[in-house]
Structures are given as C-alpha cells and as structure tokens.
Coordinates of C-alpha atoms in Angstrom, one line a residue:
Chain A
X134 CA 81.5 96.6 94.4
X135 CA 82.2 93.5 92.6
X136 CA 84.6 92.9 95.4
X137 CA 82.2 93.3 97.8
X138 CA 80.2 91.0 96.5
X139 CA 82.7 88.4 96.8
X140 CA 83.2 89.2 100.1
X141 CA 79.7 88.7 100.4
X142 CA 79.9 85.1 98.9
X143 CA 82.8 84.5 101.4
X144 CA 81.4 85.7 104.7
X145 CA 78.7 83.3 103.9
X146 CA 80.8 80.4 103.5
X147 CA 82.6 81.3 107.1
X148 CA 79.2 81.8 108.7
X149 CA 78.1 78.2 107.8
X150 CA 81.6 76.9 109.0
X151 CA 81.8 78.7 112.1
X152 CA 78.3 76.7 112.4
X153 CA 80.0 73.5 111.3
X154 CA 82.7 73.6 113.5
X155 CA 80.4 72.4 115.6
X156 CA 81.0 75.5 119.1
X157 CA 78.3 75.7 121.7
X158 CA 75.1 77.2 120.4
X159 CA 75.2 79.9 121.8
X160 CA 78.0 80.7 119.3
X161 CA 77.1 78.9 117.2
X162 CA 73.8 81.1 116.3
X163 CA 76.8 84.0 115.6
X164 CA 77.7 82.1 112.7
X165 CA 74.4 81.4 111.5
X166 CA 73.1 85.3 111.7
X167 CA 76.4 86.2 109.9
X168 CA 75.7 83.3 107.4
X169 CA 71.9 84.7 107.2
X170 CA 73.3 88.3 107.2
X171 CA 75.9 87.6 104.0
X172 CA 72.7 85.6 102.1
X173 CA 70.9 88.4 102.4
X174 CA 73.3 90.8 101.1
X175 CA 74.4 88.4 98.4
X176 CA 70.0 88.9 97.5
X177 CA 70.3 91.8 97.0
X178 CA 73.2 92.3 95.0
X179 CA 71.2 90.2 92.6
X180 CA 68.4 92.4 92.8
X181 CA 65.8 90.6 94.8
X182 CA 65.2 93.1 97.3
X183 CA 61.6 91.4 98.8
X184 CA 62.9 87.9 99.0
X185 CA 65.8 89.2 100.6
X186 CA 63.9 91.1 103.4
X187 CA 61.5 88.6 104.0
X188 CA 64.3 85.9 104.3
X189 CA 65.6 89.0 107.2
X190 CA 62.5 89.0 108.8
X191 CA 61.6 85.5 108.8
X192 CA 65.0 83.7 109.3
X193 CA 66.9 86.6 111.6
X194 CA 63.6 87.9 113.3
X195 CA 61.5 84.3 114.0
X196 CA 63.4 81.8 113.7
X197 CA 66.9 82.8 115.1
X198 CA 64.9 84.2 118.1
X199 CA 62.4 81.6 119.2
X200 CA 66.1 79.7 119.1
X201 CA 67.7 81.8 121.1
X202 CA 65.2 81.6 123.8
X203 CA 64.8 77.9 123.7
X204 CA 68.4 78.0 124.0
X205 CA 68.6 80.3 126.8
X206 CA 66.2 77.6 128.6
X207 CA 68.8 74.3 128.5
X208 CA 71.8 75.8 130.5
X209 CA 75.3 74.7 129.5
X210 CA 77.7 75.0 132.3
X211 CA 81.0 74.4 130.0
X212 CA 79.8 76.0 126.4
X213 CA 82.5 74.7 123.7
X214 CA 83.5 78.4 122.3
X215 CA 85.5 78.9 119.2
X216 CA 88.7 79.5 121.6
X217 CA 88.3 75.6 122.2
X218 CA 90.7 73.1 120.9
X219 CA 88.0 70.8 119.8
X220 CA 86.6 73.5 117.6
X221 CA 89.2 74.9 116.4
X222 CA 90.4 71.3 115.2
X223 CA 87.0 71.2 113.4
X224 CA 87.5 74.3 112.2
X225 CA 90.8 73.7 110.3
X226 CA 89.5 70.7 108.9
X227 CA 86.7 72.1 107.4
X228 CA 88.7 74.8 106.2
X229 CA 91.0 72.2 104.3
X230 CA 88.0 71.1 102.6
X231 CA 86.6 74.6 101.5
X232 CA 90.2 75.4 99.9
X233 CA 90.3 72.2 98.3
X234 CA 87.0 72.9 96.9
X235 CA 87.3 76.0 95.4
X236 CA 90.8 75.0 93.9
X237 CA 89.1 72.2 92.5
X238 CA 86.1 74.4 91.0
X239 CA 89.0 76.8 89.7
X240 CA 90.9 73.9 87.8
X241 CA 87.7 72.0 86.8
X242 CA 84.9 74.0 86.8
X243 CA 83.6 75.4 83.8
X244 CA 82.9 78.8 84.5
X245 CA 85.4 79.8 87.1
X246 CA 85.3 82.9 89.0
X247 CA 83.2 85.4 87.1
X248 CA 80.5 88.2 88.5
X249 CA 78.4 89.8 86.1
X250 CA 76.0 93.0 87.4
X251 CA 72.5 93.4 87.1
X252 CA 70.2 96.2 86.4
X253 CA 67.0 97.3 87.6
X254 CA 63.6 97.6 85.7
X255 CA 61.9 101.1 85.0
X256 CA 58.7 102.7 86.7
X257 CA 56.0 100.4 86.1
X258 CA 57.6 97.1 86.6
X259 CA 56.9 95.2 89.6
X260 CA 60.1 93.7 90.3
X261 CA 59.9 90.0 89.5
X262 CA 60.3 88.4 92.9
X263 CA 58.0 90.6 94.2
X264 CA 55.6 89.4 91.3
X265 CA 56.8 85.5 91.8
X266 CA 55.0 85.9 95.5
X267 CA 51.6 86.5 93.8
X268 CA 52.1 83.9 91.1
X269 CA 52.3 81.7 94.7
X270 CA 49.0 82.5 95.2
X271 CA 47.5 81.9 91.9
X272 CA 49.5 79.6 89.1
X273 CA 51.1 77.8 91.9
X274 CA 48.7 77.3 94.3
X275 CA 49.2 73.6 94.5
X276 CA 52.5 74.3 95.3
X277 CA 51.7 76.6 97.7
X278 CA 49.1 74.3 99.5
X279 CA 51.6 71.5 99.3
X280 CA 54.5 73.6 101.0
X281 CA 51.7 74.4 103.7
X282 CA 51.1 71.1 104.7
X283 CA 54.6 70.5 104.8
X284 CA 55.3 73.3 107.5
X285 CA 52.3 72.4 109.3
X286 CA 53.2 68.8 109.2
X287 CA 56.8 69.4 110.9
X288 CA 55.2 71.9 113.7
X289 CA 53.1 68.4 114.5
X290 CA 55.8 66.1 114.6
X291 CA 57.7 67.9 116.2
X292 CA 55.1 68.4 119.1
X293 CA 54.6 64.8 118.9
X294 CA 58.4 63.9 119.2
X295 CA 59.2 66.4 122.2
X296 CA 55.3 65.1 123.6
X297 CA 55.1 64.4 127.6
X298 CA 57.0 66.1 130.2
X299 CA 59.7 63.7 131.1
X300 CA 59.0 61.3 128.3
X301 CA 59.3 63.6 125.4
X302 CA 62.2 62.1 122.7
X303 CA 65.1 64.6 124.2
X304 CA 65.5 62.7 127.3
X305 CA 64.8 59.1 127.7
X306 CA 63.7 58.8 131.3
Chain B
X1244 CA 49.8 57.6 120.3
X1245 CA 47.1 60.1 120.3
X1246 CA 44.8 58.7 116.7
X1247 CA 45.1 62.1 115.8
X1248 CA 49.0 62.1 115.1
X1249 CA 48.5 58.5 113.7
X1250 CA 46.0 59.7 111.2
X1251 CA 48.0 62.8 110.4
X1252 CA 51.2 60.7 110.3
X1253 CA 49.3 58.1 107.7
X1254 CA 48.0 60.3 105.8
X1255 CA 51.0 62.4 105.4
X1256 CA 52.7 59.4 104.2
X1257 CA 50.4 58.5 101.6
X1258 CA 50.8 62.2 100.8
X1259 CA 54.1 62.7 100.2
X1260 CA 54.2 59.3 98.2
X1261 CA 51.7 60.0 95.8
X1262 CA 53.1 63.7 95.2
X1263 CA 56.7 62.5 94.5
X1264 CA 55.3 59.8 92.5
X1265 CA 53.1 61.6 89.9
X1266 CA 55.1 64.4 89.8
X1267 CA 57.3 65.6 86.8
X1268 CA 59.1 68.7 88.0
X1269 CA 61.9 68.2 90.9
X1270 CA 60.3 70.9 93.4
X1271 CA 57.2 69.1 93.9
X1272 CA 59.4 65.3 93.7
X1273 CA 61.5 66.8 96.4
X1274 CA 58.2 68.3 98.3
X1275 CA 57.5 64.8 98.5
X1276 CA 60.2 62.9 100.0
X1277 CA 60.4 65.6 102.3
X1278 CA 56.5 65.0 103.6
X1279 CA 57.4 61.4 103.7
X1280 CA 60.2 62.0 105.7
X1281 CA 58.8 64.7 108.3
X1282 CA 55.8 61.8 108.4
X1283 CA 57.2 59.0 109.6
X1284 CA 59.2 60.3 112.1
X1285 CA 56.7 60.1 114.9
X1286 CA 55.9 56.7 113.8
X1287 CA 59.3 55.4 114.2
X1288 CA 59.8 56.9 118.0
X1289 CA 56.2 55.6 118.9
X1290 CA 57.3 53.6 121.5
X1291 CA 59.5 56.3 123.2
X1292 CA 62.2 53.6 123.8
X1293 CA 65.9 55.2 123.4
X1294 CA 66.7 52.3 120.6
X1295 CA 63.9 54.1 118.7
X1296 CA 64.7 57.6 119.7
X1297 CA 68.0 56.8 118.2
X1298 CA 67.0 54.8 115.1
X1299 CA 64.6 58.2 114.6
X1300 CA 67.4 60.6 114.4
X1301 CA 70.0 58.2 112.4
X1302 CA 67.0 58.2 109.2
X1303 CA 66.3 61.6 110.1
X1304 CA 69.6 62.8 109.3
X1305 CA 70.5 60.4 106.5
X1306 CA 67.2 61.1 104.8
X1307 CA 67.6 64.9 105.4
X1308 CA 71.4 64.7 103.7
X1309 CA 69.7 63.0 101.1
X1310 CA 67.2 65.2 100.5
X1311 CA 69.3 68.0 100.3
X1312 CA 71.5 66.5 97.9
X1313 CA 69.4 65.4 95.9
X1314 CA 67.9 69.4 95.6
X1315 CA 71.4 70.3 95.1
X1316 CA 71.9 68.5 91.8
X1317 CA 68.2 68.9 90.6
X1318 CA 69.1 72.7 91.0
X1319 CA 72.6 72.2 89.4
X1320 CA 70.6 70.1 86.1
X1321 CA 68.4 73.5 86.3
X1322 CA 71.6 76.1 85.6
X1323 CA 72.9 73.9 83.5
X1324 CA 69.9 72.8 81.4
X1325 CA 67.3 75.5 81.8
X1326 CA 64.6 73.0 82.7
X1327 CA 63.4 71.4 86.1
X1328 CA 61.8 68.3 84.3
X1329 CA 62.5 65.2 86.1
X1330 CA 63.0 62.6 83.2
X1331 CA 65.3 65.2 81.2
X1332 CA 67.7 65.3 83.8
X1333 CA 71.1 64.6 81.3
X1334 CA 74.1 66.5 82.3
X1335 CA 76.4 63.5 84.1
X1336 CA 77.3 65.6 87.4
X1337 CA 73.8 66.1 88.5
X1338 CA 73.1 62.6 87.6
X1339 CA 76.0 61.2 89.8
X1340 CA 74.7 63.4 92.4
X1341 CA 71.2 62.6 92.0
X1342 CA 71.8 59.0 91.9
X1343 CA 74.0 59.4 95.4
X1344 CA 71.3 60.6 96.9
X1345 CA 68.8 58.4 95.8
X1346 CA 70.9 55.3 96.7
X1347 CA 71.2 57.4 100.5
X1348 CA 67.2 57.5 100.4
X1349 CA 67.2 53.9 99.7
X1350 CA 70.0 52.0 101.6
X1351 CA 72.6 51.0 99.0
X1352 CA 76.1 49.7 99.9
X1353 CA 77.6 51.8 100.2
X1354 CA 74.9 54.2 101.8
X1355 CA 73.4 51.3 103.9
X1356 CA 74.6 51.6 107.5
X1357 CA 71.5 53.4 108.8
X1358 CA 68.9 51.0 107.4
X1359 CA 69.5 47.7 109.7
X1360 CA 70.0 49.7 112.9
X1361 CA 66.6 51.8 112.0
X1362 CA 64.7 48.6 111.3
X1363 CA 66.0 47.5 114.5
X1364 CA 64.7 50.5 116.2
X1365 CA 61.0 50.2 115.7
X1366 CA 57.8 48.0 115.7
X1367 CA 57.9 45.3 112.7
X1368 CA 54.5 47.4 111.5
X1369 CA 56.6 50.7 111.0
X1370 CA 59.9 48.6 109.5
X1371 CA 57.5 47.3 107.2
X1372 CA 56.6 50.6 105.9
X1373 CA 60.2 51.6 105.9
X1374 CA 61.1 48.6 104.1
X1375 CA 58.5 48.9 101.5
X1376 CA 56.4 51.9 101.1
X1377 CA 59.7 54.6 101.8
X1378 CA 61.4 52.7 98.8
X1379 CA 58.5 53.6 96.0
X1380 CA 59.3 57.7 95.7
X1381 CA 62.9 57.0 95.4
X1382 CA 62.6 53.9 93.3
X1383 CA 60.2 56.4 90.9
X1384 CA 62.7 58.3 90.3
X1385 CA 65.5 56.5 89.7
X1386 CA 63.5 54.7 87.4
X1387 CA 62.4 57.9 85.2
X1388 CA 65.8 58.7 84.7
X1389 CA 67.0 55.5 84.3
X1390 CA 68.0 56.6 80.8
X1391 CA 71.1 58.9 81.6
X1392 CA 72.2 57.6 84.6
X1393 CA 76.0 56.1 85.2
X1394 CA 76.4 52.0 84.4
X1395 CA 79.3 52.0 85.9
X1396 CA 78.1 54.0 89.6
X1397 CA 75.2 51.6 89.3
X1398 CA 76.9 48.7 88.4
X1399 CA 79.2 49.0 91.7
X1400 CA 76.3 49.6 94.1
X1401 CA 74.0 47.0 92.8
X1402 CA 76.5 44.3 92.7
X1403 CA 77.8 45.6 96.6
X1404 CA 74.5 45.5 97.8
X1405 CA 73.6 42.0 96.7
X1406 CA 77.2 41.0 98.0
X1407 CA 77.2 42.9 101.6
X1408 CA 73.3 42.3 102.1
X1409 CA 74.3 38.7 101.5
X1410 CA 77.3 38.4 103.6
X1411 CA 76.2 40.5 106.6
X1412 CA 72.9 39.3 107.0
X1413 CA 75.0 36.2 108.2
X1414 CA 75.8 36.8 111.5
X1415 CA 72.2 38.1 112.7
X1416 CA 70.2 36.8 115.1
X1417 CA 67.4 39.4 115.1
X1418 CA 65.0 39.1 112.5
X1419 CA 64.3 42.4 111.8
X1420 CA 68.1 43.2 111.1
X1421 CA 68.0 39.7 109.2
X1422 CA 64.9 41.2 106.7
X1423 CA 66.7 45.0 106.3
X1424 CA 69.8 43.4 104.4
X1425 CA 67.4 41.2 103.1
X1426 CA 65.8 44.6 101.5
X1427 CA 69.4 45.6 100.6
X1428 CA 70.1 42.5 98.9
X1429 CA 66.6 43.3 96.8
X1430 CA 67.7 46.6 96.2
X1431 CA 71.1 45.5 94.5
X1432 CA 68.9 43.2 92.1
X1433 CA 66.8 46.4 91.4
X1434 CA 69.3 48.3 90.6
X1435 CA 71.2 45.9 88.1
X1436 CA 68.7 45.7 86.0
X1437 CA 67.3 49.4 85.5
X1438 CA 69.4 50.3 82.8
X1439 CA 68.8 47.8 80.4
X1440 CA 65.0 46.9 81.5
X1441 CA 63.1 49.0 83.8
X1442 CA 59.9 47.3 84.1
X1443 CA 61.7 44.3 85.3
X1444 CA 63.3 47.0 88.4
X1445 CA 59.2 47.7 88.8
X1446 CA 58.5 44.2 88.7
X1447 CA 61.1 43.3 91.1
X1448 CA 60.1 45.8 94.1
X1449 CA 56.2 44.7 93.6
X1450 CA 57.1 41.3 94.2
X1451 CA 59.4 42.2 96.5
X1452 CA 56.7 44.2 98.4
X1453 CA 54.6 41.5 98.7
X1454 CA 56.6 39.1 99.9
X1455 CA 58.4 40.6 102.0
X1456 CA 55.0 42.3 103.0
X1457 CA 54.0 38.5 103.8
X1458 CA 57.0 37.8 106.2
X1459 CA 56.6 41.0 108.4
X1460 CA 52.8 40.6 108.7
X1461 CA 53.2 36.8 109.9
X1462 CA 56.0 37.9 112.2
X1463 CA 54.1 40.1 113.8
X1464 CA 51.1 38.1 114.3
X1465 CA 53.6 35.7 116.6
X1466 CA 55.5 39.0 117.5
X1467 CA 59.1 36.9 116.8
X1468 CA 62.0 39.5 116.8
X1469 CA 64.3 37.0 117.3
X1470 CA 65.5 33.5 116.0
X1471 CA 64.9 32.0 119.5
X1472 CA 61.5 33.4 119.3
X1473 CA 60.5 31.8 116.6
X1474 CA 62.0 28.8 117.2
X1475 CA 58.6 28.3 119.4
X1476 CA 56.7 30.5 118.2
X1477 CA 55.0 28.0 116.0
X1478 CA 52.7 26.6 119.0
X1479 CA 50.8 30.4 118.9
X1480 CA 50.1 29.8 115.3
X1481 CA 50.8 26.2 113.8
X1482 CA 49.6 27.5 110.4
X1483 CA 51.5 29.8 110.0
X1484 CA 55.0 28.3 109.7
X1485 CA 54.2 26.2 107.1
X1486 CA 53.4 29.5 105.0
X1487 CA 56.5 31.4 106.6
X1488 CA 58.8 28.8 105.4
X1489 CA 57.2 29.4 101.9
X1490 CA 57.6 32.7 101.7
X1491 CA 61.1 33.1 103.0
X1492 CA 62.0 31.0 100.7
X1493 CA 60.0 32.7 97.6
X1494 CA 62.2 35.7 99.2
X1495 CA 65.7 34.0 98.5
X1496 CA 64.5 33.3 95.1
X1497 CA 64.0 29.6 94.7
X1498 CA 62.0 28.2 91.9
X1499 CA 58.8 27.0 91.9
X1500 CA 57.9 30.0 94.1
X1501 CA 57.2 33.5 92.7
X1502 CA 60.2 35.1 94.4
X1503 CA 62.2 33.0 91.3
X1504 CA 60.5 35.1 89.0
X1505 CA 62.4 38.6 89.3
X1506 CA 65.9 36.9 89.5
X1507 CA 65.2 34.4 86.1
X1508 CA 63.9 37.4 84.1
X1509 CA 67.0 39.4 85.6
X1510 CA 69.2 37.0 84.7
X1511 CA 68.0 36.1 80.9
X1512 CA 68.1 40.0 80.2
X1513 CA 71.7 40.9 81.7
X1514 CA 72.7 37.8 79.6
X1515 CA 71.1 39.3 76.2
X1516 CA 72.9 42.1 77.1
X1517 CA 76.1 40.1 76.8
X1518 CA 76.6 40.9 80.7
X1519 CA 77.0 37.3 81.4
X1520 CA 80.1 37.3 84.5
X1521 CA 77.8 40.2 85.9
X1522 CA 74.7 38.1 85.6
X1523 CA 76.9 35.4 87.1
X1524 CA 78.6 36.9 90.1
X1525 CA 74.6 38.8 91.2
X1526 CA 73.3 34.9 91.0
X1527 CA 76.8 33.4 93.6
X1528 CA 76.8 36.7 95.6
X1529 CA 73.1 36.0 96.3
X1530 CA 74.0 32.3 97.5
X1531 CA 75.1 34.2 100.6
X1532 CA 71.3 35.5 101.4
X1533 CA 70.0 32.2 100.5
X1534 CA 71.7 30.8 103.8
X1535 CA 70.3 32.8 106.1
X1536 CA 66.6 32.3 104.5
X1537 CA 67.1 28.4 104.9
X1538 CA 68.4 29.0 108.6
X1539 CA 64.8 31.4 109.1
X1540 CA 63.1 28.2 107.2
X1541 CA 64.8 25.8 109.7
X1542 CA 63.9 27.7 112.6
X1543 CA 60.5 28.7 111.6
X1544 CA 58.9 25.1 110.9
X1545 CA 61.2 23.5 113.5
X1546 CA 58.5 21.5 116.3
X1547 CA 61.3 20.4 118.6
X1548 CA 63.2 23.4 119.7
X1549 CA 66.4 22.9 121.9
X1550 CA 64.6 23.5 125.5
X1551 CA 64.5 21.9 128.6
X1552 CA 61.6 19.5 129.1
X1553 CA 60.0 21.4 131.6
X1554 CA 59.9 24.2 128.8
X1555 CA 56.1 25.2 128.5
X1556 CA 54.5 25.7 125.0
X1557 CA 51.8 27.7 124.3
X1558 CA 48.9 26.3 123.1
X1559 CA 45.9 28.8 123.1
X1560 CA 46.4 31.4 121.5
X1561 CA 44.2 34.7 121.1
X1562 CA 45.5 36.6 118.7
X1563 CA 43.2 36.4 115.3
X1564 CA 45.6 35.8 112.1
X1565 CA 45.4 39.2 109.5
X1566 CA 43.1 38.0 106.8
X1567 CA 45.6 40.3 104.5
X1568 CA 48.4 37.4 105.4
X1569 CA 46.7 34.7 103.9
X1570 CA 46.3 37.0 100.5
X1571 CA 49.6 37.9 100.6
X1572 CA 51.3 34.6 101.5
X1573 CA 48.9 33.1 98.2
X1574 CA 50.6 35.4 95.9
X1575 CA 54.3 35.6 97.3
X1576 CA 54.5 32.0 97.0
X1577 CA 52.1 30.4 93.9
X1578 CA 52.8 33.4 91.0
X1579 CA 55.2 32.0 89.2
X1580 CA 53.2 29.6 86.6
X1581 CA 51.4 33.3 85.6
X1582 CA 54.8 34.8 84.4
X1583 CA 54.0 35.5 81.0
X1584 CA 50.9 37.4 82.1
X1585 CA 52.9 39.4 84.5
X1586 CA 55.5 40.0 82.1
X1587 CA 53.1 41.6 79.3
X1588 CA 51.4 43.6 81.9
X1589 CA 54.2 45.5 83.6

C-alpha cells in the first residue's frame, strides 16, 4: 500500500510533465486529468476524503470540461502529440531535471524518502477537513470573502482581456 | 475602457495592496499580490495594441512564477517551523526562496528582463503604477523579514541592479525604458541597505515614489515617450522643463536636491557598518545612471532643438497642467534642508 502511494506521488509528477512537455492541448489535458487523478488519490491516502472529492468535482468535472470545449472551438490542423520530436525533446529534458532533483533531495534533503500511515477518527468525529470547510464560513470569513473577490476579480479580467469580437487580446487585428 | 472595469481594476489594486501590506500571516500576503496582479492586468492591455498585449502576458507570467514561489517557500517555512507568521520566517532555504521571488516581483538583476519591455508596453499612467505602487507589497515584505534574510544573495542583487540599471539605461532612447532601469537602479540602493537599516529601504522607495511620481506625471502632460519628443516638447509647456530638469536630477541623486538624501544616509550607514568598498562601488556604479539623467536634463530644457527652420513649434497648448505635479515637483526637489525631521520620523 505504501508502494502504492509512491506510485501515486510518481504518476503525479509525470502528469505535470507530460503537461510540461509542452504537446498539443488536446494531450495535453491527458496529463493534467492524470496529474489531477494521482492528487486526488495522494488525498486520500492522507485521509482527506472531502477535499479530495471536491478537488474531483471541481477541477476534473468544471474546469477540465469548460476547457475541453473551449478547446474543441480553436481547431488545430497539425496538434504536436507526444509521438513528436519536439515533445519528446522537452520531455527528456525535463526528465533530466526530475532525476536530478530527487537525487539531489536523496543526498541533501533531510528527511529522505519516508511514508508514514494515518488512521481514521472514531464515530462522532467529523473528519477535520470536512470541519476546516465550516471554520471557512465562520473564523475565516475574511479569508473567505478575500478569496471570493479574488475569483470574481479574474472571471472580470478575464472577460475584459478576451473583450470585443475581433479586438479581444487573443488576436490582435 | 468600460468605467466599470476601470473602477473594479482600481479598486482591486488598492485591495490587494492594503491586504498584503497589513497582513501578518503568508496566506492573506500571498492573497494579495495575487489581487494586485489579476488587477492590473486589464489596465496594462487597455489600449489593445499587440506591444501591450505582449508586455501583459510577459508580467503575467513573471509575476504568476513569482507568486508561486513565493507560496512554495512560505509553505516550506510552515513544515519546517510550524508557523505561517510572516516576520518569523528563519529557516535559510525558504528565505533564499522567498527572497527569489520577491526580487522576481520586483525587477532585480538578475530577475529584471520583464520590467523595461512591460513599461514599454503601456500608457506612462499605468507604468507609473507599475513602477511605484506594484513595488510596496513586495517591498513590505522583504522588509519584515529583513532580519533573516541572506547578505550575501542580497548583496549580489543590489549591487547588479545599481550596476546593470546604470549601464543599460545607456543606450535608450525611449523614456519610458530610460525610467524602468531607472526603477531598477532604485531598487539596488533599496536593497543594500535593508539589512543593516530598514527605515532608510522605506525612506528610499517614498522618495523614490515621489519623484519618480513627479517625472511620469510631467511626461505625460507633454505625452514625450521619446527623447526627440521632448527635445520640443517644451513649447506645450515652457514651465514645465525647468521643473523636469529638477527632478531628474533629484532622481540621479545630486545634492542640494532631495533625491541626495536617500543615497548620503545610505552611504554614512554602510560605512558605519565598515562596508566601505561596498558603499564605494553603489556610489561609481551609480555614475553610470547619472549620465543618462543629465542627457534627459539636456534634452528636456534644451530651446533650440536640431530641426529644420521650417520646423513648426507649438505654441498654444490646451492641455491644463495636473495640480498634483506642482506638489510633487516641490517635494522631489526642495526636501533635503528637512533631513533630520524626515530621519526621526521614519
């Protein structure tokens, strides 16, 4: 299980290269919902099952589709896939760079490589994330309204930078 | 721009500065430079001009890295420490992270390739604001950890920054790329000082502000981007290049002016500090700058430009003079005889 954890850990760190790498987005987005997919496991395995389903629902089941359709609007006659040169040279550099960082965090780190397990809480506990939502609500509300106006303030800039039909920011005709 | 997105925009800068700058846990400090960031995007692409499209996503993506960094080693000092307070950050790592990021938000050498080519990009209102108001979050917090952070990291930048803002701001013509290394060489002088005197770092950006505040305002009343602009730009408003010349050269630091003020005090503390071939090579490397001010001096207050006879000059002029100029000008340039006032009330 411990291994599997690991694995977890891993198939996180490929998703987010296989993003890096920098394909086409339409594969692309496969290494983001295996990237999403591993986080979520990794969640778990800590214990966090709510944060862990909400970061499913919201990342894999908004986002990652409101993307897919924009991206299924802008058509790509020649999509860079992973069987391309380019990518694959981006790949392998950035696969130099992961093995040179986790020698380095074995030789210097302080830590190194170990995995501990976690156990659950009894009946009437409320698991803590679950519990960390409502402080949101009520210790942290400035927080809360702060973050808010943060979302809300990109959802307007970003209507404001892709503003006007041909004018909008992506195309500068 | 609709006034609705321009009010939002405002606001949302004001925001996101006062949040990161009264707060004293990394979340909200973070929360902050992240509304400021979001915020002034629209503001830079106003004019929907590909320069500014560009200049939009090159501080978009340098301030995002930043950003993220910057939550990286907040979150590292957390693990480590326990505790998300921002002036008890005091493991080195997430310092040296922390202050990588923070020298990315602000433009030092070596993190200073976006800044010229996004002050380029935009209006002189909105480089302004880049150049002054987007420097206070990051300068906060660099200055309330000042006490942990590495002298020698800092060291490097500060004295690259006055050196490369110098030397590069050589070859420009435009002004607005001329005032961003201006900034840069600014920033070095900031940053030498703010581990062994903080207030004079404080001291040094509020002056800096307002001078530089000055210059920008009286720019854009002529609208000169250009040296060949303002080489007859002076006919729109004669005033005006009297009090330019003064405050560009308050900016390079010459005495009687206030812009002397920041540099002395500098100066006398890295000496008591026994820092003396530091304090000397910041005061040569900043020589460099001081030549390109006395070339915007020349050009600003020269009467006989280089044109043909048959050149036209513009003689009536429209456009009212800010009222905030003529404030601004009066303290960038006659502050200096009130420095021991200043200096106890920092």
């Amino acid at each position: 299980m411990t291994y599997f954890v690991l694995f977890l850990g891993v198939g996180f760190v490929l998703g987010g290269l296989g993003v890096a790498s920098n394909p086409s987005p339409y594969y692309g987005v496969v290494g983001l919902v295996l990237g999403s997919v591993c986080g979520c496991g990794w969640l778990l395995s800590l214990g966090v099952s709510f944060v862990s389903l909400v970061l499913f629902m919201v990342y894999l089941g908004g986002m990652l589709v409101v993307f897919v359709y924009s991206v299924a609007l802008a058509a790509d006659p020649f999509p860079e896939a992973w069987g391309d040169w380019r990518v694959v040279g981006r790949g392998a550099g950035l696969v130099v760079v992961l093995v040179a960082g986790v020698v380095g965090w074995g030789l210097i780190g302080g830590s190194g490589f170990v995995v501990d397990a976690v156990d659950s809480a009894g009946t009437f506990f409320v698991r803590f994330d679950f519990s960390g939502v409502s402080l949101f609500y009520s210790w942290g509300v400035g927080m809360f309204l702060v973050a808010g106006w943060g979302l809300l303030l990109t959802l307007f800039v970003v209507l404001e930078v892709v503003r006007g039909l041909s004018r909008g920011a992506i195309r500068a005709v | 721009m609709s006034p609705h997105t321009k009010l939002l925009a405002s606001m949302s800068l004001l925001l996101g500065t006062i949040i990161t700058t009264s707060s004293n846990h990394w979340m909200m400090a973070w929360t902050g430079l992240e509304i400021n960031t979001l915020a002034i995007i629209p503001l830079i692409s106003k004019s929907h001009h590909p320069r500014a499209i560009e200049a939009t996503i090159k501080y978009f993506l340098v301030q995002a890295a930043a950003s993220a960094l910057l939550l990286f080693s907040s979150m590292i000092n957390a693990w480590s420490s326990g505790q998300w307070d921002i002036p008890q950050m005091n493991h080195p790592m997430p310092c040296l992270l922390m202050t990588t990021a923070i020298a990315m938000k602000l433009g030092l050498v070596p993190f200073h390739f976006w800044f010229p080519e996004v002050l380029q990009g935009t209006s002189l209102i909105t480089a302004l604001l880049l150049s002054t108001l987007m420097k206070l979050p990051p300068l906060t917090l660099l200055l309330l950890t000042s006490h942990s952070l590495n002298p020698t990291l800092l060291t490097i930048m500060a004295i690259s920054s006055t050196a490369l803002g110098g030397w590069m701001g050589l070859n420009q013509t435009q002004t607005r790329k001329i005032l961003a290394f201006s900034s840069i060489s600014h920033l070095g002088w900031m940053t030498i000082i703010l581990l062994y005197y903080p207030k004079l770092t404080l001291l040094t950006f509020y002056l800096y502000t307002m001078m530089t505040a000055a210059v920008f305002l009286t720019l854009n009343t002529t609208k000169t981007l250009s040296l060949k602009t303002m080489m007859t730009a002076w006919t729109k408003a004669p005033m005006l290049n009297t009090t330019l010349m003064l405050t560009l050269l308050s900016l390079a630091g010459l005495p009687p002016l206030t812009g002397f003020l920041p540099k002395w005090l500098i100066l006398q503390e890295l000496t008591n500090q026994e820092l003396t071939p530091l304090a000397t090579a910041t005061a040569m490397l900043s020589l460099l700058g001081l030549f390109f001010y006395l070339r915007l001096a020349y050009h600003s207050t020269i009467t006989l430009p280089p044109n043909s006879t048959t050149h036209m000059n513009l003689w009536h002029t429209n456009n009212p003079t800010n009222t905030i100029i003529a404030s601004l000008t009066s303290t960038s340039t006659l502050l200096l005889p009130l420095s021991p006032m200043i200096l106890a009330s920092i």
